[in-house]
CSV table of C-alpha atoms and ligand atoms in Angstrom, one decimal:
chain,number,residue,atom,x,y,z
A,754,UNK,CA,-24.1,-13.3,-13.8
A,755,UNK,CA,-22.3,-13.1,-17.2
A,756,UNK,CA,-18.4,-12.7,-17.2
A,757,UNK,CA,-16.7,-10.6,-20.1
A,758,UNK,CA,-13.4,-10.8,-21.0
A,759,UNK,CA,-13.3,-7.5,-23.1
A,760,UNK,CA,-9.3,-7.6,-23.8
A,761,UNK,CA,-6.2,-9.8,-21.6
A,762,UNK,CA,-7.2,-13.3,-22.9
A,763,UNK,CA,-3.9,-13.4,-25.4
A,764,UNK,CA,-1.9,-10.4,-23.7
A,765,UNK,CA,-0.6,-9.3,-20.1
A,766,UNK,CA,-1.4,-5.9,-20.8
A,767,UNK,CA,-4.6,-3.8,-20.9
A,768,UNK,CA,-7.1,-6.3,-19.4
A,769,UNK,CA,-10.7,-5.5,-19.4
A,770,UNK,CA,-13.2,-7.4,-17.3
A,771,UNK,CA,-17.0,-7.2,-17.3
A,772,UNK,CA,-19.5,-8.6,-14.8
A,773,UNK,CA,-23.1,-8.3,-16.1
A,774,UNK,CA,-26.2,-8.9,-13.8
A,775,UNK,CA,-29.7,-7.5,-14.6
A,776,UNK,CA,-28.5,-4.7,-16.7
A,777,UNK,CA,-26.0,-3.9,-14.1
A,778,UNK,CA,-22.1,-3.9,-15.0
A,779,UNK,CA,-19.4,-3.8,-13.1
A,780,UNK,CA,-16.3,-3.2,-15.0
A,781,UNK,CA,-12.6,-4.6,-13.5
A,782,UNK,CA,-9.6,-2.4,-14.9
A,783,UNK,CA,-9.0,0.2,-17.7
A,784,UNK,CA,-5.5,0.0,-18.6
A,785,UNK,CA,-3.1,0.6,-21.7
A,786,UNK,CA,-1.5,-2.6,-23.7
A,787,UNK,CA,2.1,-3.1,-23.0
A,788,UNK,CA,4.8,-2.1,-25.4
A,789,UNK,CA,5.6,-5.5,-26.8
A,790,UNK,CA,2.0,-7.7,-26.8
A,791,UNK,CA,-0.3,-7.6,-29.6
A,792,UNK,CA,-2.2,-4.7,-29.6
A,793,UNK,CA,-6.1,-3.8,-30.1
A,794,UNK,CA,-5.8,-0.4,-29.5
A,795,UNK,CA,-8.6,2.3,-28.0
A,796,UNK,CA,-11.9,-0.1,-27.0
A,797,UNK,CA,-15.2,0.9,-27.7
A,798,UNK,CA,-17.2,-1.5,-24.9
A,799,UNK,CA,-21.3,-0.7,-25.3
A,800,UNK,CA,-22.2,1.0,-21.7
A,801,UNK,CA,-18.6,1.7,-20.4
A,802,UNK,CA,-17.1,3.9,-23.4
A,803,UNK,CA,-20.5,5.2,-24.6
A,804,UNK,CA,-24.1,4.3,-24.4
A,805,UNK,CA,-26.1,4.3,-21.4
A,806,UNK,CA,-23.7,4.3,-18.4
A,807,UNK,CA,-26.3,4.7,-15.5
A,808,UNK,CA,-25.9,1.2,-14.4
A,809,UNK,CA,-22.1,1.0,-14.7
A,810,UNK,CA,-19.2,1.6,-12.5
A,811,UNK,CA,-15.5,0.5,-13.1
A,812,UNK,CA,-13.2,-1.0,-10.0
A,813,UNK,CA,-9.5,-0.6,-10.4
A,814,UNK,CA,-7.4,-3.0,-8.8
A,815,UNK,CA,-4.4,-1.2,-8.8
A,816,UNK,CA,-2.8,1.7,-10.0
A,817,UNK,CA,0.0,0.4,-12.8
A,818,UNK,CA,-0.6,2.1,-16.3
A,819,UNK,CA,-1.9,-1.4,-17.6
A,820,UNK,CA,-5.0,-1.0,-15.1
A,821,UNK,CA,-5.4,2.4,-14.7
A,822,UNK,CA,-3.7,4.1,-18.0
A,823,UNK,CA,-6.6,4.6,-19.7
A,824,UNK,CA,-9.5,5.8,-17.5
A,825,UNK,CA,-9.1,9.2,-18.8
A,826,UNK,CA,-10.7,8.1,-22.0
A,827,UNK,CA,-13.9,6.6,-20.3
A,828,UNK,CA,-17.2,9.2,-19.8
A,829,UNK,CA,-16.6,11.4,-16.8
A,830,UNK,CA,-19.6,10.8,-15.0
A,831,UNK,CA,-18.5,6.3,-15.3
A,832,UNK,CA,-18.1,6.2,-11.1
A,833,UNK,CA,-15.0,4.7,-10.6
A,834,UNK,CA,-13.9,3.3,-7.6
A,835,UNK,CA,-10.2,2.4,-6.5
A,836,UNK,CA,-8.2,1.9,-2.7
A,837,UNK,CA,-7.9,4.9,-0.7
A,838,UNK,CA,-3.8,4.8,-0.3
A,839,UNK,CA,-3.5,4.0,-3.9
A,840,UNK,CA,-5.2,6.7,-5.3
A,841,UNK,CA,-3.2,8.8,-3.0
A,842,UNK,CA,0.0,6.9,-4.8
A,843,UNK,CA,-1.5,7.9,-8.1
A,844,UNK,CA,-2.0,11.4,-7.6
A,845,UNK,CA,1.0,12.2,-6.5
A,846,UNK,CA,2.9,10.4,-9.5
A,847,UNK,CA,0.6,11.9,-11.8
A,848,UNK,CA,0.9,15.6,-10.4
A,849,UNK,CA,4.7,14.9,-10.8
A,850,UNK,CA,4.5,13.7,-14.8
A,851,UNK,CA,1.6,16.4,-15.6
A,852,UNK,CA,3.9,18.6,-17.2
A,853,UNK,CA,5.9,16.3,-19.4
A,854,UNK,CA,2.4,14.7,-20.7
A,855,UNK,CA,-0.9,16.1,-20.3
A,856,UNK,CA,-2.7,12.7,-20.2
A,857,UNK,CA,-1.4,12.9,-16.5
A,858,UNK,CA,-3.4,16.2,-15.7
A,859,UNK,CA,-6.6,15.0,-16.8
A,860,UNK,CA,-5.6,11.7,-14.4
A,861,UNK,CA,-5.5,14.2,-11.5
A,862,UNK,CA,-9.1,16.0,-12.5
A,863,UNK,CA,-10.7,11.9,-12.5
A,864,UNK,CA,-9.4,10.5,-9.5
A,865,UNK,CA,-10.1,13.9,-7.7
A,866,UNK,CA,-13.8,12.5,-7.7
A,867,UNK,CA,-13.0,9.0,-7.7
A,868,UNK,CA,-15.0,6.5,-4.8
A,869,UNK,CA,-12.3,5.1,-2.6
A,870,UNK,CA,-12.9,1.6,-0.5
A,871,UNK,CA,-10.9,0.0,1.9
A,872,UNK,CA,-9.5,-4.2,2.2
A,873,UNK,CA,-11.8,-6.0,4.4
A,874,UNK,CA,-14.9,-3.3,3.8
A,875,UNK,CA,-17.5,-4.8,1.7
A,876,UNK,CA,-19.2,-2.1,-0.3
A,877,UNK,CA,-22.1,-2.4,-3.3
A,878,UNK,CA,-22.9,-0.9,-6.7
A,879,UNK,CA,-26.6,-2.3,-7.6
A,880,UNK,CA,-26.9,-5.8,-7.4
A,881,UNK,CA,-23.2,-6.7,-6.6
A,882,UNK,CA,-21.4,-6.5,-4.0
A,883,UNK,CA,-17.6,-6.5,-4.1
A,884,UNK,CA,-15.5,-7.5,-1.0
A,885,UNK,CA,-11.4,-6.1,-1.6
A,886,UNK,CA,-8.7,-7.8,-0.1
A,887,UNK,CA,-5.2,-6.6,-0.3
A,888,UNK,CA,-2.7,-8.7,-2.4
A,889,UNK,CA,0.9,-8.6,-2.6
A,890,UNK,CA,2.3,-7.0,-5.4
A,891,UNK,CA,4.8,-4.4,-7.0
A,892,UNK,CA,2.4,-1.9,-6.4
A,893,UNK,CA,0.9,-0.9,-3.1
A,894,UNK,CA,-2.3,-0.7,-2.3
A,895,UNK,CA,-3.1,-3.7,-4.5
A,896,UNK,CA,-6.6,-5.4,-4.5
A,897,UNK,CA,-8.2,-8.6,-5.7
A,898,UNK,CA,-12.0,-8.9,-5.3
A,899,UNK,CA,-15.0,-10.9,-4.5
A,900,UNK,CA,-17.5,-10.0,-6.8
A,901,UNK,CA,-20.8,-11.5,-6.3
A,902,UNK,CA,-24.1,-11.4,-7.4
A,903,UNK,CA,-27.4,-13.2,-7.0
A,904,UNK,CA,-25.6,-16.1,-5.3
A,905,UNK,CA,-23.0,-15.9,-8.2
A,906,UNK,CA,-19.9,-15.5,-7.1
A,907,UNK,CA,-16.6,-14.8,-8.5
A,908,UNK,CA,-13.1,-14.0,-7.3
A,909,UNK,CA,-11.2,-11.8,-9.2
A,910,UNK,CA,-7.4,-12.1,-8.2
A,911,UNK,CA,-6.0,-9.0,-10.2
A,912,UNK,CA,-1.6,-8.9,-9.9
A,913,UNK,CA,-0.6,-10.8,-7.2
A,914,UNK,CA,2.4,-13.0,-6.1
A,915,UNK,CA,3.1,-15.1,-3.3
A,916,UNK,CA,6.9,-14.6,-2.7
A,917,UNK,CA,7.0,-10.8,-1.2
A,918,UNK,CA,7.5,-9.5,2.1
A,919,UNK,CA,3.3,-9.9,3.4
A,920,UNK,CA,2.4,-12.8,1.0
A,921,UNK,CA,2.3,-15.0,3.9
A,922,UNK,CA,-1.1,-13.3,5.2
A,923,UNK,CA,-2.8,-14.4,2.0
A,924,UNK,CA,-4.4,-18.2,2.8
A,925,UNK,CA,-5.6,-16.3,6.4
A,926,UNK,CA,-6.9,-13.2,4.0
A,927,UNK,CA,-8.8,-15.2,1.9
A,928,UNK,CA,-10.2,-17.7,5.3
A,929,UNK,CA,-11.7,-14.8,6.9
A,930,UNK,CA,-12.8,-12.7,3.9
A,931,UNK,CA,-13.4,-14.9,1.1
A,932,UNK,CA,-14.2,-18.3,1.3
A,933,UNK,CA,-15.1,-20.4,-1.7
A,934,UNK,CA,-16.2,-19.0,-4.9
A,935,UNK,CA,-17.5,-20.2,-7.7
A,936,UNK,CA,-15.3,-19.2,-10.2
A,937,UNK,CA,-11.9,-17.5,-11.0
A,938,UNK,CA,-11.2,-14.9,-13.0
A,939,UNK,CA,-7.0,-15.1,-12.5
A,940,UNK,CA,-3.7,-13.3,-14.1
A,941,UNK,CA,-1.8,-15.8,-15.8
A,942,UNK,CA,1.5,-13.7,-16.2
A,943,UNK,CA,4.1,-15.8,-15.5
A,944,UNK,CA,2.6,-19.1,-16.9
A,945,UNK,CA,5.3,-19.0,-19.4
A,946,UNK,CA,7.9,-17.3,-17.3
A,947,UNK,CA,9.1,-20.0,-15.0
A,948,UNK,CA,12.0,-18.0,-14.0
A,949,UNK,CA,11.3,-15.0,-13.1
A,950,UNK,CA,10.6,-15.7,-9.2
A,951,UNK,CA,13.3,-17.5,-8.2
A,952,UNK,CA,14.2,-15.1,-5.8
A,953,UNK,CA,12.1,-13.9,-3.0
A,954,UNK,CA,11.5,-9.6,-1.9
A,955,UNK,CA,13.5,-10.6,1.3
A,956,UNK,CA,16.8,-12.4,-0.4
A,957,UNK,CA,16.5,-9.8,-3.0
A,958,UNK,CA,16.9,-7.3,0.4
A,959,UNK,CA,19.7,-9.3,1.7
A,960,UNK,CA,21.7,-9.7,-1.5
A,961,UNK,CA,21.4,-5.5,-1.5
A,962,UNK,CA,22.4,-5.4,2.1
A,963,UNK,CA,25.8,-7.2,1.1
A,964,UNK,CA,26.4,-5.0,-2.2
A,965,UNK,CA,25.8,-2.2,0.1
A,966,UNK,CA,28.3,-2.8,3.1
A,967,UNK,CA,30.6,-3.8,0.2
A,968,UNK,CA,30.1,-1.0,-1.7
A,969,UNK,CA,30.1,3.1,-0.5
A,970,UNK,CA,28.4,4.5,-3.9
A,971,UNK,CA,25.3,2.8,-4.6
A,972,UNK,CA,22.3,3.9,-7.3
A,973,UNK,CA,19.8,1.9,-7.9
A,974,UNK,CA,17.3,2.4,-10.6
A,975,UNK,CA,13.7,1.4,-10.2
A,976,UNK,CA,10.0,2.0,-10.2
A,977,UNK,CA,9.1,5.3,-8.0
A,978,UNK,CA,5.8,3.7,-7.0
A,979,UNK,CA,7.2,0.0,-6.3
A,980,UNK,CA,7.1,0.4,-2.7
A,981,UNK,CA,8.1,-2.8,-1.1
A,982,UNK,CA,11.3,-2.7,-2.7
A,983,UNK,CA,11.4,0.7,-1.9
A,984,UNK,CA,11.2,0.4,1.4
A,985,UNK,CA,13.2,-2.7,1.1
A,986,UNK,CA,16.4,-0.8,0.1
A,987,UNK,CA,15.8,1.9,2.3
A,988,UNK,CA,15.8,-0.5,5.4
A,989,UNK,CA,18.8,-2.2,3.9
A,990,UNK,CA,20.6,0.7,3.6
A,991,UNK,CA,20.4,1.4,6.8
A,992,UNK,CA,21.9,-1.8,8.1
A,993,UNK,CA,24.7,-1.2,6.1
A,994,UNK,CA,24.8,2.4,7.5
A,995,UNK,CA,24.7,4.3,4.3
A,996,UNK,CA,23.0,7.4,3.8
A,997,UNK,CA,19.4,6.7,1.6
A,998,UNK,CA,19.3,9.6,-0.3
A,999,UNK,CA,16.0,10.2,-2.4
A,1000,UNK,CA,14.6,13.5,-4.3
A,1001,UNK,CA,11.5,15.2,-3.1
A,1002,UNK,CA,8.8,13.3,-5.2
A,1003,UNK,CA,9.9,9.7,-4.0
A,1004,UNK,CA,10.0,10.8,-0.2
A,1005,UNK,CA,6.6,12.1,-0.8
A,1006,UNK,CA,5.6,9.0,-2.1
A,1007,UNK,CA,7.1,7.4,1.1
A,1008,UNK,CA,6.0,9.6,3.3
A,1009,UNK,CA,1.7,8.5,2.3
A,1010,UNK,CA,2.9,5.0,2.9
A,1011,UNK,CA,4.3,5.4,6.2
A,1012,UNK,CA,1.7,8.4,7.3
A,1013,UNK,CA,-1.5,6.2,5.9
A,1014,UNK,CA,-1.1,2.5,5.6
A,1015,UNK,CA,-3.5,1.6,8.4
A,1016,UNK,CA,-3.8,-2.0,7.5
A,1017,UNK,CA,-0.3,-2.2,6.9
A,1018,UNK,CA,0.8,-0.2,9.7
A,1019,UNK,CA,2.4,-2.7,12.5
A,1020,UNK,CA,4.6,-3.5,9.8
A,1021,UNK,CA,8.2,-2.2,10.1
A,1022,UNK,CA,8.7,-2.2,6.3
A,1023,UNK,CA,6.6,1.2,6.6
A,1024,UNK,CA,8.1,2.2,9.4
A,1025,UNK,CA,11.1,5.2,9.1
A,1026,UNK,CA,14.3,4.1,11.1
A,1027,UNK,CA,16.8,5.8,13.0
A,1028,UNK,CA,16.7,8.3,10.4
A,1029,UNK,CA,14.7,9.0,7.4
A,1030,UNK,CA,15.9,9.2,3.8
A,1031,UNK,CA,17.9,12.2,2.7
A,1032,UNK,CA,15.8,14.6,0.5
A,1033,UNK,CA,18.4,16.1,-2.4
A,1034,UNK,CA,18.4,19.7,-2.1
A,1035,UNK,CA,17.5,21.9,-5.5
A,1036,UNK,CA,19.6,25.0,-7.0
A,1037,UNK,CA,19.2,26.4,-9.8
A,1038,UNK,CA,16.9,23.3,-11.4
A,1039,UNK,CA,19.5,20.9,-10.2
A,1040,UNK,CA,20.7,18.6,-7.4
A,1041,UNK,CA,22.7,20.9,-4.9
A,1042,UNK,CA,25.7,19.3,-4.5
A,1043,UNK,CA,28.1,21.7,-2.2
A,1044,UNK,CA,31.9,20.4,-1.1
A,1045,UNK,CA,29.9,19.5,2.2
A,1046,UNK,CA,27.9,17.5,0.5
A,1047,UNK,CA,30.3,15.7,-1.0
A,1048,UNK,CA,32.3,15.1,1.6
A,1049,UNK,CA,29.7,14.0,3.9
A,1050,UNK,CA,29.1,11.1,1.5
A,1051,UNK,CA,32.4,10.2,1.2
A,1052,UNK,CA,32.5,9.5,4.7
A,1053,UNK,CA,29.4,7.2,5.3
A,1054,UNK,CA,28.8,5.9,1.8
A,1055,UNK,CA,25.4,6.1,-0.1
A,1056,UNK,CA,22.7,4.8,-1.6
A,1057,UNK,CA,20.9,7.1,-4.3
A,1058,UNK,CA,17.4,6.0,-5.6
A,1059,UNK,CA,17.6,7.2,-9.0
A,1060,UNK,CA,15.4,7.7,-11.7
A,1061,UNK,CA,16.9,8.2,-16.1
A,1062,UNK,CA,16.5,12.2,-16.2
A,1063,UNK,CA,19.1,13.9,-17.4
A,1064,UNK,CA,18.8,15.8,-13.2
A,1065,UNK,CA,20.2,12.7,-12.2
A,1066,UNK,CA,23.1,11.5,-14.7
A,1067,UNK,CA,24.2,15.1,-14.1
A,1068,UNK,CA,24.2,14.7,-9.8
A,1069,UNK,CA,25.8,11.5,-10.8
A,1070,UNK,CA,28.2,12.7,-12.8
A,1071,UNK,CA,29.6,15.0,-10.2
A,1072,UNK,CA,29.2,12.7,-7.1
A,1073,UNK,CA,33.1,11.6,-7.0
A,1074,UNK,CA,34.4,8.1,-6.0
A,1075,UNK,CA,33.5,4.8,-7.7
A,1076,UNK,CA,29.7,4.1,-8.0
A,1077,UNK,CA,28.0,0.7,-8.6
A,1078,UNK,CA,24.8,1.1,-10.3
A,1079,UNK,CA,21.5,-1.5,-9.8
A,1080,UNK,CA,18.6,-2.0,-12.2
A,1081,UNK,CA,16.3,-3.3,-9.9
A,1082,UNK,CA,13.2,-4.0,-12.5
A,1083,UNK,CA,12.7,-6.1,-15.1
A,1084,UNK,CA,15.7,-6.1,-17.6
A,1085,UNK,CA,14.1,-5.7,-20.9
A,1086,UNK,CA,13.8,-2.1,-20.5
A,1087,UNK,CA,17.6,-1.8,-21.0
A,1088,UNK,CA,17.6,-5.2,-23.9
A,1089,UNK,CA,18.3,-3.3,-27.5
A,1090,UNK,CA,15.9,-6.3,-28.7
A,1091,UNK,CA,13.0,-6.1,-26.5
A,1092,UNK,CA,10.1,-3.3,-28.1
A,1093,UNK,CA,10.3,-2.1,-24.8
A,1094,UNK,CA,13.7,-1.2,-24.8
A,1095,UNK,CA,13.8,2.3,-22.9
A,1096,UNK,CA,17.0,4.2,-24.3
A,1097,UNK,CA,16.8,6.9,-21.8
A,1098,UNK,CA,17.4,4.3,-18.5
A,1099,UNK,CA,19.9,2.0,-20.7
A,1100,UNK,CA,22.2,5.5,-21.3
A,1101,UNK,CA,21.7,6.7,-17.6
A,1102,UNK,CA,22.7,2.6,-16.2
A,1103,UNK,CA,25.2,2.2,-18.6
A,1104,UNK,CA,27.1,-0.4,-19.6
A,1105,UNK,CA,28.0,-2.1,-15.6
A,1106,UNK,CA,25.3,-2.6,-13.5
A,1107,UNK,CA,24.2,-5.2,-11.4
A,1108,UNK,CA,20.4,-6.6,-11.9
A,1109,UNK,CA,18.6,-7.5,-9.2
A,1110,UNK,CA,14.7,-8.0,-9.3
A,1111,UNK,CA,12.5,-10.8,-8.4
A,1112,UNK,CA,8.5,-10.6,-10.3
A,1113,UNK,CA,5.8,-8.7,-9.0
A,1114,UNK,CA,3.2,-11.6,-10.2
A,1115,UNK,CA,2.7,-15.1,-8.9
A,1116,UNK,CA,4.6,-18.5,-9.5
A,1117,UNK,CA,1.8,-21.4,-10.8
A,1118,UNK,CA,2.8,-23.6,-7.9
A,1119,UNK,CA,1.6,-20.7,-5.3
A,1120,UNK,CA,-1.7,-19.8,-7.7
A,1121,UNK,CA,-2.1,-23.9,-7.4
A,1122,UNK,CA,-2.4,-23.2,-3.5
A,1123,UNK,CA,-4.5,-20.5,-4.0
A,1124,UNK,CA,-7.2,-22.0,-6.1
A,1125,UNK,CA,-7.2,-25.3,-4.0
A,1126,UNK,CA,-8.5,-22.7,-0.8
A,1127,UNK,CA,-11.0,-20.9,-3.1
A,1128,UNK,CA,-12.6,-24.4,-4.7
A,1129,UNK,CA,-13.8,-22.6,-7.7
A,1130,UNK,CA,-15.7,-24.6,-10.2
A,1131,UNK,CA,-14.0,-23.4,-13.0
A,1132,UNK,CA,-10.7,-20.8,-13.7
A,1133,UNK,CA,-10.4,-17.8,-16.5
A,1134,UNK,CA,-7.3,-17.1,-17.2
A,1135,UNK,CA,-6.5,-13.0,-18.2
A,1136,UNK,CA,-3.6,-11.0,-18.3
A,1137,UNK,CA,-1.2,-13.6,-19.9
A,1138,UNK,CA,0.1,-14.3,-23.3
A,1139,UNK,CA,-0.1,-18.5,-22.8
A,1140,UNK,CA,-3.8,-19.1,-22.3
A,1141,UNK,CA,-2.9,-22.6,-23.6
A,1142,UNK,CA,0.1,-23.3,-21.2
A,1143,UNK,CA,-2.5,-22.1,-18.0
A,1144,UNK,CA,-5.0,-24.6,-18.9
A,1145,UNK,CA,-3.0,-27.4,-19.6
A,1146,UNK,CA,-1.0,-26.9,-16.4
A,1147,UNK,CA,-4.7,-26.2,-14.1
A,1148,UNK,CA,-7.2,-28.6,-16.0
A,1149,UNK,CA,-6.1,-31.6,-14.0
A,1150,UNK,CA,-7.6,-30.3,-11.1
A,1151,UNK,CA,-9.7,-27.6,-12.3
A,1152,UNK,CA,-12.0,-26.8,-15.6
A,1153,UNK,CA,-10.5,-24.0,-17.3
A,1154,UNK,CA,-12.7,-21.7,-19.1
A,1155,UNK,CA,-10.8,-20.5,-22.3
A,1156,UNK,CA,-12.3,-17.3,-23.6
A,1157,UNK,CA,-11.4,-14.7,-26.6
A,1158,UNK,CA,-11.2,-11.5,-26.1
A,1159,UNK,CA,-15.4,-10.1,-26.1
A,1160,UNK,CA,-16.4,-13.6,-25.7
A,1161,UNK,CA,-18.8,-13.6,-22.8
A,1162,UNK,CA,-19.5,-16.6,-20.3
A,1163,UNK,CA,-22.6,-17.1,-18.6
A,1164,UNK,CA,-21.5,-17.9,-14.8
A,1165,UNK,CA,-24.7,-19.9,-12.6
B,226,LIG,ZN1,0.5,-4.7,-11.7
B,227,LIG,ZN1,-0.8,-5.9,-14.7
């Protein structure tokens, strides 16, 4: 088997991954570069962007933009295949952006026909087989892989992290489904980001529970489809007996999660409470907000998940009483100096806010922990801008295979 690290050797963003046996390929993620990393911009990969694509399929590990974003420009008859509730995730975000970019339309038209598979089911494309576990991450429905061919075999750990609400399943997860591998294939994102998981999902929860019961107006600004925190709020909410008030496209998005999460299902995170969140009434193109309204918030206090549209400042705006306002994803959307500064959310959160957020990827302690259960005979770092920091850190237990983007490996 030959392993192909088309682009994510020097960037978080965009990663590319090819397994060639016999002709056969089996492409791992199709996403967009981040705003911020170097960029190599569109890809033109012999047998997945043209060519002869009758022996290759692409697997999507999960649905964020650097994975997924750019499938639309791959041939439509590539088979793709991705995780049942995901796509579901996907379809319903994209059907709610189709009209402010088209891109999103033509998302809707692939995944229509996309193959779905499910975590624990393994399933084949010609000589491989691929076995998909779920992984915790900022996205539901999140997968890493064994891939293996002709005795070859590889574990492919796309986003993952240890410190969320059902990382604890993980060592048992990989026991019963994985076992050892040979090699590796690993996302390095917060090699050089020591910081950014101090805090686990459930302190993050608890901190919110106290700025809740403290605090009757709460908005909180985060990503529609991140739905452990999602739920995470909701349920804290709840404790603190405020009202969890959400528009009609992220109740939806709730609403697969708790109607189709199977694996997931015995877990109360998905579960609705007592009551379920509020859905914000339309009139005339904008949040309804009557005197009744008003004054039913007044009286048990709320938590709005909000979104930068001008629809929302403008609720906002005429919501009365004081209102303390959350950014609960990472904070150099709202940093004038970061390239992905995002003007729109920094003039919607304004100057006051609290930050709360923990990282959807792994520390290297926990990846340590990880690789000692697998007992791969080497690691390839992807998706991480400090190639040099990951081997360093791993080659004292582990050889690390340092590859350039397009370099290929040969894996026996
Ligand atoms: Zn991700
Ligand atoms: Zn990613």
């Amino acid at each position: 088997m030959n392993i192909k690290i088309h682009r994510g050797t020097h960037q978080i963003g965009g990663c590319v991954t090819e397994y060639e046996y016999d002709g056969w390929r089996l492409f791992v993620d199709y996403g967009e570069e981040l705003p911020g990393g170097p960029k190599s911009g569109d890809l033109r990969i012999e047998r997945l962007t043209h060519g002869d694509i009758s022996k290759s399929a692409l697997l999507i590990t999960h649905y964020h933009g650097d994975h997924i974003g750019s499938i639309t420009k791959l041939p439509v008859e590539l088979p793709i295949y991705i995780g049942k509730v995901g796509r579901e995730i996907q379809l319903v975000l994209s059907d709610h952006l189709k009209s402010v970019d088209g891109i999103h339309q033509e998302m809707v038209e692939r995944l229509q026909h996309a193959n779905t598979f499910e975590a624990g089911k393994e399933f084949s494309f010609g000589p491989f087989s691929m076995m998909p576990i779920t992984v915790d991450h900022s996205a539901f429905d999140a997968y890493a892989f064994k891939i293996e061919a002709a005795g070859v075999s590889a574990f492919h750990t796309g986003d993952f992290r240890t410190h969320g609400f059902r990382s604890k399943k993980l060592p048992e997860v990989i026991q019963k489904y994985v076992g050892k591998v040979d090699y590796v294939v690993c996302e390095g994102t917060n090699v050089a980001r020591p910081n950014a998981t101090n805090k686990t999902e459930r302190e993050l929860q608890q901190q919110f529970e106290e700025h809740f019961k403290a605090s009757k107006g709460n908005v909180v600004y985060l990503s529609s489809t991140n739905i452990d925190r999602l739920f995470s709020l909701y349920h804290a909410a709840l404790r603190a007996k405020r009202v969890f008030l959400v528009d009609a496209y992220q109740k939806k998005i709730m609403d697969i999660v708790t109607q189709k999460d199977s694996l997931w299902g015995k877990s109360e995170l998905y579960q609705y409470g007592e009551y379920e969140p509020k859905v914000l009434k339309y009139d005339k193109g904008e949040f309804w907000v009557a005197d009744e309204f008003k004054a039913f918030l007044d009286k048990l206090g709320y938590v709005l998940i909000a979104r930068a549209t001008p629809r929302f400042d403008h609720l906002i705006e005429r919501i009365p009483g004081e209102k303390l306002k959350y950014l609960s994803m990472w904070d150099g959307y709202v940093d004038g100096k970061s390239e992905a500064y995002n003007e729109r959310l920094a003039n919607s959160l304004g100057k006051r806010f609290v930050h709360i957020h923990t990282s959807g990827h792994s520390d290297m302690n926990s990846m340590r922990e990880v690789f000692r259960l697998l007992q791969p005979k080497a690691l390839i770092p992807i998706h991480t801008d400090a190639p040099e920091q990951f081997a360093k850190l791993f080659s004292d237990e582990w050889s690390v295979i340092r590859l350039n983007d397009g370099d290929s490996f040969s894996a026996l």
